[in-house]
mmCIF file of C-alpha atoms in Angstrom:
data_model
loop_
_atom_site.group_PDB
_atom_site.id
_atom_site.type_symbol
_atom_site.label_atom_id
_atom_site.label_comp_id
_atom_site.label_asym_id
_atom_site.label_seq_id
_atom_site.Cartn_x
_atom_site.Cartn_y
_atom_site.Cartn_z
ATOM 1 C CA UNK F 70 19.759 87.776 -33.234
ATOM 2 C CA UNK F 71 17.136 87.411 -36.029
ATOM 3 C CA UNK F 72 15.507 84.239 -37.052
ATOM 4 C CA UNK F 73 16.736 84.721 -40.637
ATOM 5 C CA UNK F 74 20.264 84.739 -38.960
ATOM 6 C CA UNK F 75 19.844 82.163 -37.186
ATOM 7 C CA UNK F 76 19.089 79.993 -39.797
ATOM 8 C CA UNK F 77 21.672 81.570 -42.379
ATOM 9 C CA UNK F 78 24.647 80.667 -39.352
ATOM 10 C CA UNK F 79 23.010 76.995 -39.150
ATOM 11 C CA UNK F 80 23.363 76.738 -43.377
ATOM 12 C CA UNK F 81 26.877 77.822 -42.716
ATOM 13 C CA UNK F 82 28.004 75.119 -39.776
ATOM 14 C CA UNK F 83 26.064 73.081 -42.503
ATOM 15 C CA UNK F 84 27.759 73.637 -45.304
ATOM 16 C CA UNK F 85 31.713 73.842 -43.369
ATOM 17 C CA UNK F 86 30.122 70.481 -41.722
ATOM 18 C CA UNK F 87 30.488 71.289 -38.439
ATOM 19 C CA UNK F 88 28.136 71.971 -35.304
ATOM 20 C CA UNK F 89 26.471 74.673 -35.480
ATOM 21 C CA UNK F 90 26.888 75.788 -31.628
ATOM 22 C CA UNK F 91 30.713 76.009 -33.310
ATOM 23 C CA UNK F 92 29.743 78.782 -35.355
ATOM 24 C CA UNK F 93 27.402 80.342 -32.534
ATOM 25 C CA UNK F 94 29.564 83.713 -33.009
ATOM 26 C CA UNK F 95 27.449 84.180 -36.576
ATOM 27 C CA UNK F 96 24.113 84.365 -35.208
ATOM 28 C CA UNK F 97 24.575 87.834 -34.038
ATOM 29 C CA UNK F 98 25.687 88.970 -37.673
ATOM 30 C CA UNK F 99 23.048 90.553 -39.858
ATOM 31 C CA UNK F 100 21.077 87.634 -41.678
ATOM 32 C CA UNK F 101 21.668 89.317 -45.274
ATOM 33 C CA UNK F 102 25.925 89.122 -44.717
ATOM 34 C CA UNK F 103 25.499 85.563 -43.739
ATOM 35 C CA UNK F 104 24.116 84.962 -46.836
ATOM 36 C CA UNK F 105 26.361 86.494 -48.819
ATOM 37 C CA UNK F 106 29.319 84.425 -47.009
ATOM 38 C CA UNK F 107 27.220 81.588 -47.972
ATOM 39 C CA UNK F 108 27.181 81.591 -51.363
ATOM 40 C CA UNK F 109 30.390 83.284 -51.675
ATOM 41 C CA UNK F 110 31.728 79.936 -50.358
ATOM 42 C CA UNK F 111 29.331 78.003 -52.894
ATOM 43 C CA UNK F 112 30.871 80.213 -55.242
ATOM 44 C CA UNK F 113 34.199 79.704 -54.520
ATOM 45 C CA UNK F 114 33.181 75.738 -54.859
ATOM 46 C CA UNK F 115 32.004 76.115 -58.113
ATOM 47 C CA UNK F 116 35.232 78.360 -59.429
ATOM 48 C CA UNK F 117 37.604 75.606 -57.386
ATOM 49 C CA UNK F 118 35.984 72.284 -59.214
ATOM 50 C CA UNK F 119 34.536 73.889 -62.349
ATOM 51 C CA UNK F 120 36.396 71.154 -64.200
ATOM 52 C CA UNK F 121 34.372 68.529 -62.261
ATOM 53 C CA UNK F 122 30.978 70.503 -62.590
ATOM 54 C CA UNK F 123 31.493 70.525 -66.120
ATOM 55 C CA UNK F 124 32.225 67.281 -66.979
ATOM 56 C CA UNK F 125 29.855 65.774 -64.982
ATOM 57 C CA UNK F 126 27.071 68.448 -66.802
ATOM 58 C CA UNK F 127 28.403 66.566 -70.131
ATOM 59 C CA UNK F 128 27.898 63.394 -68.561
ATOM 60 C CA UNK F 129 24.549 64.062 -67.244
ATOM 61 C CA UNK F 130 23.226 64.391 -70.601
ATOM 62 C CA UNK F 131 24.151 60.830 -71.899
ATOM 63 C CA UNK F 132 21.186 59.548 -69.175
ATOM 64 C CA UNK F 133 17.586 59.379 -69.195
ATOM 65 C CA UNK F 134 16.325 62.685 -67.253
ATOM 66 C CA UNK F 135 14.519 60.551 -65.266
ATOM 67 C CA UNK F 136 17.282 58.605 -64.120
ATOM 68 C CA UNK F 137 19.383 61.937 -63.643
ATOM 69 C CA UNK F 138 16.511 62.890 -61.589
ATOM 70 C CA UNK F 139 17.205 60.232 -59.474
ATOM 71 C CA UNK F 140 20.562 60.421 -59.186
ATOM 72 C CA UNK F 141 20.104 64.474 -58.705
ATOM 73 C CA UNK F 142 18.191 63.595 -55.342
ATOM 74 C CA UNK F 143 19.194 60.109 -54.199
ATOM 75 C CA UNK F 144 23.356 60.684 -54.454
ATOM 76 C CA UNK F 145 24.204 64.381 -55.093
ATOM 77 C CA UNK F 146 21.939 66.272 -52.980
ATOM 78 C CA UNK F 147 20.624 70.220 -53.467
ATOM 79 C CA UNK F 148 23.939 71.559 -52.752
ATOM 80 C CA UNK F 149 26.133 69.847 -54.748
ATOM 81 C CA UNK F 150 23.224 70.115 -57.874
ATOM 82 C CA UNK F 151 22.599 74.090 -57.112
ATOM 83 C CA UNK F 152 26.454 73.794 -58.117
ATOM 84 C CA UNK F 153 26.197 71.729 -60.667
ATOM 85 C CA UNK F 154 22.976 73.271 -62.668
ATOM 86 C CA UNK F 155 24.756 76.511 -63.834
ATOM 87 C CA UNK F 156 26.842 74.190 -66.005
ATOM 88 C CA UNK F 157 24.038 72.040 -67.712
ATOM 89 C CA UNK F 158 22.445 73.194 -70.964
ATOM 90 C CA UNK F 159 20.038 75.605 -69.712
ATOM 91 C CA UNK F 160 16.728 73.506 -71.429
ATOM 92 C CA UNK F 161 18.257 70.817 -69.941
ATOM 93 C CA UNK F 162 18.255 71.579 -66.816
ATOM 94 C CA UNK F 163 14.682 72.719 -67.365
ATOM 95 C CA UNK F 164 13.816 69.203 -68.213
ATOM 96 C CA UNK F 165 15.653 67.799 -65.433
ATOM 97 C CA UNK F 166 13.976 70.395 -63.091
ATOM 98 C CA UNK F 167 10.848 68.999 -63.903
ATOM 99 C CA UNK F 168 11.527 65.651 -62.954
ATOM 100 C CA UNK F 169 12.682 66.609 -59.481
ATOM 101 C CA UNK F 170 10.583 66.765 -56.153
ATOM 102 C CA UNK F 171 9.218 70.297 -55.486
ATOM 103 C CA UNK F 172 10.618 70.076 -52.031
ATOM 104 C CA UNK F 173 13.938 69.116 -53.191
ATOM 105 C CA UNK F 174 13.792 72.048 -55.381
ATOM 106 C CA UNK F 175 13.102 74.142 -53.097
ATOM 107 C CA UNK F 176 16.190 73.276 -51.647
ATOM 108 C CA UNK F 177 18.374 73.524 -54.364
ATOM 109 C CA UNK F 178 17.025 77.001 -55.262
ATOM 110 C CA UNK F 179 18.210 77.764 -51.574
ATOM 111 C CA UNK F 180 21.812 77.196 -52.376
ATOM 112 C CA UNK F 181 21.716 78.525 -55.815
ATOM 113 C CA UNK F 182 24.192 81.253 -56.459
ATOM 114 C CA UNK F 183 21.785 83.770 -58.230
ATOM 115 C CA UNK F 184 24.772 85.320 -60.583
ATOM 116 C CA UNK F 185 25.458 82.181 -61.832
ATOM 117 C CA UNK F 186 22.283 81.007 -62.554
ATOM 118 C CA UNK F 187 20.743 84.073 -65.043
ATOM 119 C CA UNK F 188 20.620 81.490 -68.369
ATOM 120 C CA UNK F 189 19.373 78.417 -66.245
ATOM 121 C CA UNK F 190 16.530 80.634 -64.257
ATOM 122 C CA UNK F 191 15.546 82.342 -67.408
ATOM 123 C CA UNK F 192 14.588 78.903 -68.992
ATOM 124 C CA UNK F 193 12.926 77.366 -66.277
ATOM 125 C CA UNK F 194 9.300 76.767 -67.153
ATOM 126 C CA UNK F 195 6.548 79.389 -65.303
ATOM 127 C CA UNK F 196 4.817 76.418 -63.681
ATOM 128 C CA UNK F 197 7.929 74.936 -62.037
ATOM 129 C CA UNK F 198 9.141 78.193 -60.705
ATOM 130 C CA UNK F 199 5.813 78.740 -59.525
ATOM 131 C CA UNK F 200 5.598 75.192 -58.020
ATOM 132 C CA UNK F 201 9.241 76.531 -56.286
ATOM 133 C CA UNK F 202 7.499 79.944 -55.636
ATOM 134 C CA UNK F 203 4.907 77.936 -53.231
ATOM 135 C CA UNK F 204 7.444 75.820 -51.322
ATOM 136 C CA UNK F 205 9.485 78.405 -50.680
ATOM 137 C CA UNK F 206 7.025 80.585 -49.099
ATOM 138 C CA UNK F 207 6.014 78.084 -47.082
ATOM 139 C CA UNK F 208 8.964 77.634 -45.791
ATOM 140 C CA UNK F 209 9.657 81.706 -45.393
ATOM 141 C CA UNK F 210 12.777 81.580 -47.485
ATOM 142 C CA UNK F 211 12.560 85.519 -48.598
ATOM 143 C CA UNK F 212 15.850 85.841 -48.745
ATOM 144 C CA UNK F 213 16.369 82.593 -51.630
ATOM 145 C CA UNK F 214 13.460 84.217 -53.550
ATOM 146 C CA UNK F 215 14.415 87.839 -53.093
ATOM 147 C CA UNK F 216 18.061 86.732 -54.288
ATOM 148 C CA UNK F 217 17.241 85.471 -57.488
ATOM 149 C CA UNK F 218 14.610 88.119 -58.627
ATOM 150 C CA UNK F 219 17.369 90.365 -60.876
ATOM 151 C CA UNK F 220 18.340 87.327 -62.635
ATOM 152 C CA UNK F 221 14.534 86.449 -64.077
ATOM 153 C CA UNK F 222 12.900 87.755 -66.823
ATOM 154 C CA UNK F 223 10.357 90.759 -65.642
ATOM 155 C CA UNK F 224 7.640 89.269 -67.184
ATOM 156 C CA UNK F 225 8.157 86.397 -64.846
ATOM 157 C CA UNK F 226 9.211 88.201 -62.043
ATOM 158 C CA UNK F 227 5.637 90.320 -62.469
ATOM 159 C CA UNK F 228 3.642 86.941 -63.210
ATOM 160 C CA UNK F 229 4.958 85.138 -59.809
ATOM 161 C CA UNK F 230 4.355 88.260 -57.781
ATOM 162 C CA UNK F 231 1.004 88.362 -58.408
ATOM 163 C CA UNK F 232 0.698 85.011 -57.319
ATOM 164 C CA UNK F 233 2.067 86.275 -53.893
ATOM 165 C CA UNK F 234 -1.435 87.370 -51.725
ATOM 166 C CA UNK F 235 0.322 88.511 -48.586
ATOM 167 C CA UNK F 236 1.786 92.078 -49.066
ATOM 168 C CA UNK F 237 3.702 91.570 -46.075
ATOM 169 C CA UNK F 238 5.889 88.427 -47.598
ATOM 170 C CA UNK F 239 6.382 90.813 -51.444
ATOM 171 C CA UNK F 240 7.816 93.192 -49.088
ATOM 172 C CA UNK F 241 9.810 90.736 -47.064
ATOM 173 C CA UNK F 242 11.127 89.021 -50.586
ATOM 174 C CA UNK F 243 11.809 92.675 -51.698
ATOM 175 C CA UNK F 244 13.911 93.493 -48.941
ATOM 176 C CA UNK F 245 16.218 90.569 -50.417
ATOM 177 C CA UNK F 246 16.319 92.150 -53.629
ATOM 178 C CA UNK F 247 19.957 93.758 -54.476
ATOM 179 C CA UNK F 248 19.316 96.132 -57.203
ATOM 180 C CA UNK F 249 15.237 97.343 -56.702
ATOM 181 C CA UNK F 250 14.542 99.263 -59.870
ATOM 182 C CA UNK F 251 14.122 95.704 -61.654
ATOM 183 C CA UNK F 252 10.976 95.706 -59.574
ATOM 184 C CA UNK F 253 9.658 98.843 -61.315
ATOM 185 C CA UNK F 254 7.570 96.782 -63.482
ATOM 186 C CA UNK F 255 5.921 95.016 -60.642
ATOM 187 C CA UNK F 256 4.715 98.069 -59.562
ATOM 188 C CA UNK F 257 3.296 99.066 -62.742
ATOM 189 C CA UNK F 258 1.531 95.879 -62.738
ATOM 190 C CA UNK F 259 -0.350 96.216 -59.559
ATOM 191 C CA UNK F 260 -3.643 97.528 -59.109
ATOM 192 C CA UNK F 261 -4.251 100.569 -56.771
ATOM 193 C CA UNK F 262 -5.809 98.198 -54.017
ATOM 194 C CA UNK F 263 -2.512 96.206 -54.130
ATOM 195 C CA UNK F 264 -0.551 98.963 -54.043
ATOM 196 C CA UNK F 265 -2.888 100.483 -51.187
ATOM 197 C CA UNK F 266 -2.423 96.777 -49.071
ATOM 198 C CA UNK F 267 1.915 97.134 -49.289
ATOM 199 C CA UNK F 268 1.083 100.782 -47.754
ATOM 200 C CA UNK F 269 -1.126 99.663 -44.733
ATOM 201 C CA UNK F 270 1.048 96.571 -44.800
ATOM 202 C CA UNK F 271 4.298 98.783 -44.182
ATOM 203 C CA UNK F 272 3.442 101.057 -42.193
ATOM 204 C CA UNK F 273 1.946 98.786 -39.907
ATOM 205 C CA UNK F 274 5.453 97.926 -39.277
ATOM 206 C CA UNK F 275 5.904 95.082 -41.849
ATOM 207 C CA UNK F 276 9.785 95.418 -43.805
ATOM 208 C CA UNK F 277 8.688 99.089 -44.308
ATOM 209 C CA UNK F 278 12.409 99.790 -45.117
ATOM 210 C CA UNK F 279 11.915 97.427 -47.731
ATOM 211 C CA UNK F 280 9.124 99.624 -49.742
ATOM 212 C CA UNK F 281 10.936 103.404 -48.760
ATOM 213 C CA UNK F 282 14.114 101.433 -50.996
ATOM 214 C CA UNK F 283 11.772 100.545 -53.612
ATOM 215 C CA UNK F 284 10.356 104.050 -53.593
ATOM 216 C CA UNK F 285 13.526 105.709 -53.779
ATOM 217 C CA UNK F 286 14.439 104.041 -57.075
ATOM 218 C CA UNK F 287 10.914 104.421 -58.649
ATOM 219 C CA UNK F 288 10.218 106.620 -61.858
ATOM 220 C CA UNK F 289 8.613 109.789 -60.929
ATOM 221 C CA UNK F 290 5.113 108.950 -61.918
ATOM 222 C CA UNK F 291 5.061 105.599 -59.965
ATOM 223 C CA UNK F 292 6.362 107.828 -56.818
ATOM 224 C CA UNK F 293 3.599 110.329 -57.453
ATOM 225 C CA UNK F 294 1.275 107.097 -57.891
ATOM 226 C CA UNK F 295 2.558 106.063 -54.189
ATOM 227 C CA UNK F 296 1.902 109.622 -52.799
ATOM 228 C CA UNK F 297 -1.615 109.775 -54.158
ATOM 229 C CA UNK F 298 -2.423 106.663 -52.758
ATOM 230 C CA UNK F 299 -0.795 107.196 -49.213
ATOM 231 C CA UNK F 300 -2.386 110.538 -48.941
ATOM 232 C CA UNK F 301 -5.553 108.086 -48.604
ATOM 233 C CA UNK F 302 -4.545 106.612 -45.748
ATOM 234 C CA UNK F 303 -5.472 107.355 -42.426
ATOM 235 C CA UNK F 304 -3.778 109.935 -40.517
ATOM 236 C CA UNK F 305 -1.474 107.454 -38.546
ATOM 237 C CA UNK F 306 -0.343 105.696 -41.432
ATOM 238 C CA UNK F 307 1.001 108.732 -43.738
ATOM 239 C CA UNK F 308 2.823 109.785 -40.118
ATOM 240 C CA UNK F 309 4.213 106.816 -39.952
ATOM 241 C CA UNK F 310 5.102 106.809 -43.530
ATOM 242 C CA UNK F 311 6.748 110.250 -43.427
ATOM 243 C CA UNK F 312 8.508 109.553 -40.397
ATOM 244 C CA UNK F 313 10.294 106.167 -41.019
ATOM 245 C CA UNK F 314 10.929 107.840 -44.650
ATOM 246 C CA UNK F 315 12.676 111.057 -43.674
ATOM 247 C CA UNK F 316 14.923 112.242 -45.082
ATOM 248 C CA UNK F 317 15.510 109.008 -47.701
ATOM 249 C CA UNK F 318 11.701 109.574 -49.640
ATOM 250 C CA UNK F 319 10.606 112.512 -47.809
ATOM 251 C CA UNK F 320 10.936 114.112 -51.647
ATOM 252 C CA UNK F 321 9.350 111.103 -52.946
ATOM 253 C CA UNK W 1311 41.098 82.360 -49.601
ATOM 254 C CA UNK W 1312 40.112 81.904 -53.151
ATOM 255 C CA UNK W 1313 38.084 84.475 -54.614
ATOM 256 C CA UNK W 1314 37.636 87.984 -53.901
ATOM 257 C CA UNK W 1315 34.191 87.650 -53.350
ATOM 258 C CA UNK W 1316 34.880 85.397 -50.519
ATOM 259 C CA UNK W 1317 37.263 87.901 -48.508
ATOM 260 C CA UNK W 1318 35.037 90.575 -48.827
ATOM 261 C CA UNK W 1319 32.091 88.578 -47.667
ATOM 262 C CA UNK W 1320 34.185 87.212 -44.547
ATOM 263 C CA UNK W 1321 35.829 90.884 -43.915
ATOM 264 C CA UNK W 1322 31.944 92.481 -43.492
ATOM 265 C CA UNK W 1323 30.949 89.936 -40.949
ATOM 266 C CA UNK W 1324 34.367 92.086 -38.692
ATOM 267 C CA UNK W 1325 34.727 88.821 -36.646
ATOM 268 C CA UNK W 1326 37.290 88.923 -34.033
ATOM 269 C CA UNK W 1327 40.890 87.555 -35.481
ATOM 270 C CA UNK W 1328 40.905 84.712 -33.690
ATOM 271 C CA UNK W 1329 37.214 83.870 -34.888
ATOM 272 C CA UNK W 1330 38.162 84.696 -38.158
ATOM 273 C CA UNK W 1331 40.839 82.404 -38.223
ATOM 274 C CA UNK W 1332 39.182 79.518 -38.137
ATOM 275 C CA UNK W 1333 36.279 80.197 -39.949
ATOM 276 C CA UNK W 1334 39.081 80.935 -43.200
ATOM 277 C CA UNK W 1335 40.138 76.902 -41.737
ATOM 278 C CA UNK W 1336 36.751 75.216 -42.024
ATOM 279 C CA UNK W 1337 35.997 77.070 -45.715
ATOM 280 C CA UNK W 1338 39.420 76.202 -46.892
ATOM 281 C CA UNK W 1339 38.999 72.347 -45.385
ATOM 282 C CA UNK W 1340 35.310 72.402 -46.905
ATOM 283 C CA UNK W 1341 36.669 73.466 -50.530
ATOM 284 C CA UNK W 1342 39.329 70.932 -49.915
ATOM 285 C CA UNK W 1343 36.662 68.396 -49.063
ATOM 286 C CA UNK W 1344 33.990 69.034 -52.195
ATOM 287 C CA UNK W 1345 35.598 67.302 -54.621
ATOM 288 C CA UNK W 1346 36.310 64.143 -52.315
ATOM 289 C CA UNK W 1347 32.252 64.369 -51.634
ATOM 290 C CA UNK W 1348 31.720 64.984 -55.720
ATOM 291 C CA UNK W 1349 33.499 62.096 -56.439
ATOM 292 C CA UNK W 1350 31.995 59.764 -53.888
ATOM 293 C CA UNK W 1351 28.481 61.152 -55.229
ATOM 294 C CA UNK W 1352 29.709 59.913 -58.389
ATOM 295 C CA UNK W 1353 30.822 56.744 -57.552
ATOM 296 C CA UNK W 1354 27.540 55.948 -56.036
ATOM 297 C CA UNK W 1355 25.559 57.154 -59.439
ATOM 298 C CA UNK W 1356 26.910 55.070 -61.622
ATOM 299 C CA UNK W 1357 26.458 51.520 -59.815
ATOM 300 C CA UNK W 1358 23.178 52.389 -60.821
ATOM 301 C CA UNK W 1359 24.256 52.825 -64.512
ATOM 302 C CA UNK W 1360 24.172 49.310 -67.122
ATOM 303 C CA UNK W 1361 27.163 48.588 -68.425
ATOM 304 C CA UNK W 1362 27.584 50.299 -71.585
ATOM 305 C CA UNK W 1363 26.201 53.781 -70.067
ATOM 306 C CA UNK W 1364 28.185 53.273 -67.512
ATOM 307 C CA UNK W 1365 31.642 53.399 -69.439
ATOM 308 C CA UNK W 1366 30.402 56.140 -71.711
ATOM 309 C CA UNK W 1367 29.884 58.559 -68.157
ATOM 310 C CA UNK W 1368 32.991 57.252 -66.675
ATOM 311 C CA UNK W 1369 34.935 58.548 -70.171
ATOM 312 C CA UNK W 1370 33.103 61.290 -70.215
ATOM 313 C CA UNK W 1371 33.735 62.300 -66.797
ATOM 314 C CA UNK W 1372 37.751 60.934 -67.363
ATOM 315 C CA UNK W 1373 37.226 58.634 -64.542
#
């Protein structure tokens, strides 16, 4: 049982509101399927009520934004406004989003179901997802951030990944990302050192599946980019490299 | 189960039937549930609306 897993099968008892020792049988799935059940169900929420959703989106717009603030955190919660936020005007919701706690934002960009929220993510202000960014590495929610990467603009997906210093939590977010050639433009924006601190970084043992994915879907000059630089590494590293690669990059 | 995305998510986690079973129960109860909770949320939001914003959410929302 992983710790991810753990806490995806505790979101779930959460979410069906029940104990979560009743849904103990979860923790030994694999954290990324538990996540998908999860927002399937949030998705199936959103499909079952949409009527609600969107007439309370219509409503939400006749009030102050920082009285729907207020109402956002004090009576709906992050669940029920994750739902909810796909249906608001997308520069509303920006506004709103700025009015709103960073933690509880955090939360609701937990429960967000990423293909839903393309048009409200791509309008969301660079300093409020970055404020979001922040909270939700602290908290070690790769799998929220590494969810919603396809559905932001690169530029902004490039921009907040340079604001990530640890090479070891861009690789854990990147593990969480579905389709990895949208991250072929982060790659182009890192500088050899960076690029030279994911290497050590993975084959030290850190989500190193995570970067021979990447690699695999990387154009041919940002592969021979990666060889150059591994073949700088010491001798343990490009074994370790090769080895965990085979036979999936072992062309790369 | 409502959506497709749904089964398939419950149908990779390969849970034994009876497991299964009930898990299809609690999503089914908690869909069942949401719009009670939506409702209530609602209910609660507007005491803190005056008056005439108050009636112009509650048409809005058809309440």
């Amino acid at each position: 049982m992983s710790p991810a897993a753990e806490v995806e099968a505790r979101r779930i008892a959460a979410l069906l509101g029940v104990p979560a020792a009743e849904l103990s049988y979860l923790r030994s799935r694999s954290a990324s399927a538990l996540t998908r059940l999860r927002l399937a169900i949030a998705c199936a929420g959103m499909e079952r009520h949409q009527r609600s959703f969107e007439r309370l989106a219509r409503a939400s717009t006749l009030l102050p934004t920082t009285l729907a603030a207020r109402i956002a955190q004090e009576h709906l919660g992050p669940a029920l406004i994750a739902a909810l936020a796909p249906f608001l005007p997308p520069a509303r919701a920006a506004l709103l989003g700025q009015r709103l706690e960073p933690a509880f934002l955090a939360e609701v960009a937990v429960h967000l179901v990423p293909n839903r929220a393309g048009p409200l993510l791509a309008a969301l202000p660079l300093t409020l997802l970055s404020t979001t960014l922040q909270q939700l590495l602290a908290r070690g929610e790769y799998a929220a951030m590494g969810a919603v990467v396809e559905q932001l603009p690169t530029e902004t997906v490039t921009r907040l990944a340079a604001e990530i210093a640890d090479p070891a939590e861009l690789l854990l977010i990147a593990a969480y990302v579905g389709d990895k050639r949208c991250l072929r433009p982060v790659v182009d924006s890192f500088d050899d050192n960076a690029i030279l601190q994911l290497l050590r970084c993975a084959t030290e043992g850190a989500a190193m599946s995570a970067l021979i994915e990447l690699t695999a879907v990387l154009e041919a000059p940002q592969q021979q980019r990666l060889r150059n630089l591994l073949a700088t590494l010491p001798e343990p590293s490009r074994r370790a490299w090769v080895e965990a690669a085979s036979p999936a990059t072992a062309s790369a | 189960m409502p959506s497709q995305s749904l089964t398939t998510a419950l149908a990779t986690l390969a849970l034994e039937s009876a497991a299964r079973t009930r898990l299809q129960q609690l999503i089914e109860a908690r869909l069942e549930r949401q719009d009670a909770e939506l409702r209530q949320a609602v209910e609660q939001a507007l005491e803190l609306l005056p008056g005439l914003l108050r009636g112009a959410v509650r048409r809005v929302l058809g309440l």
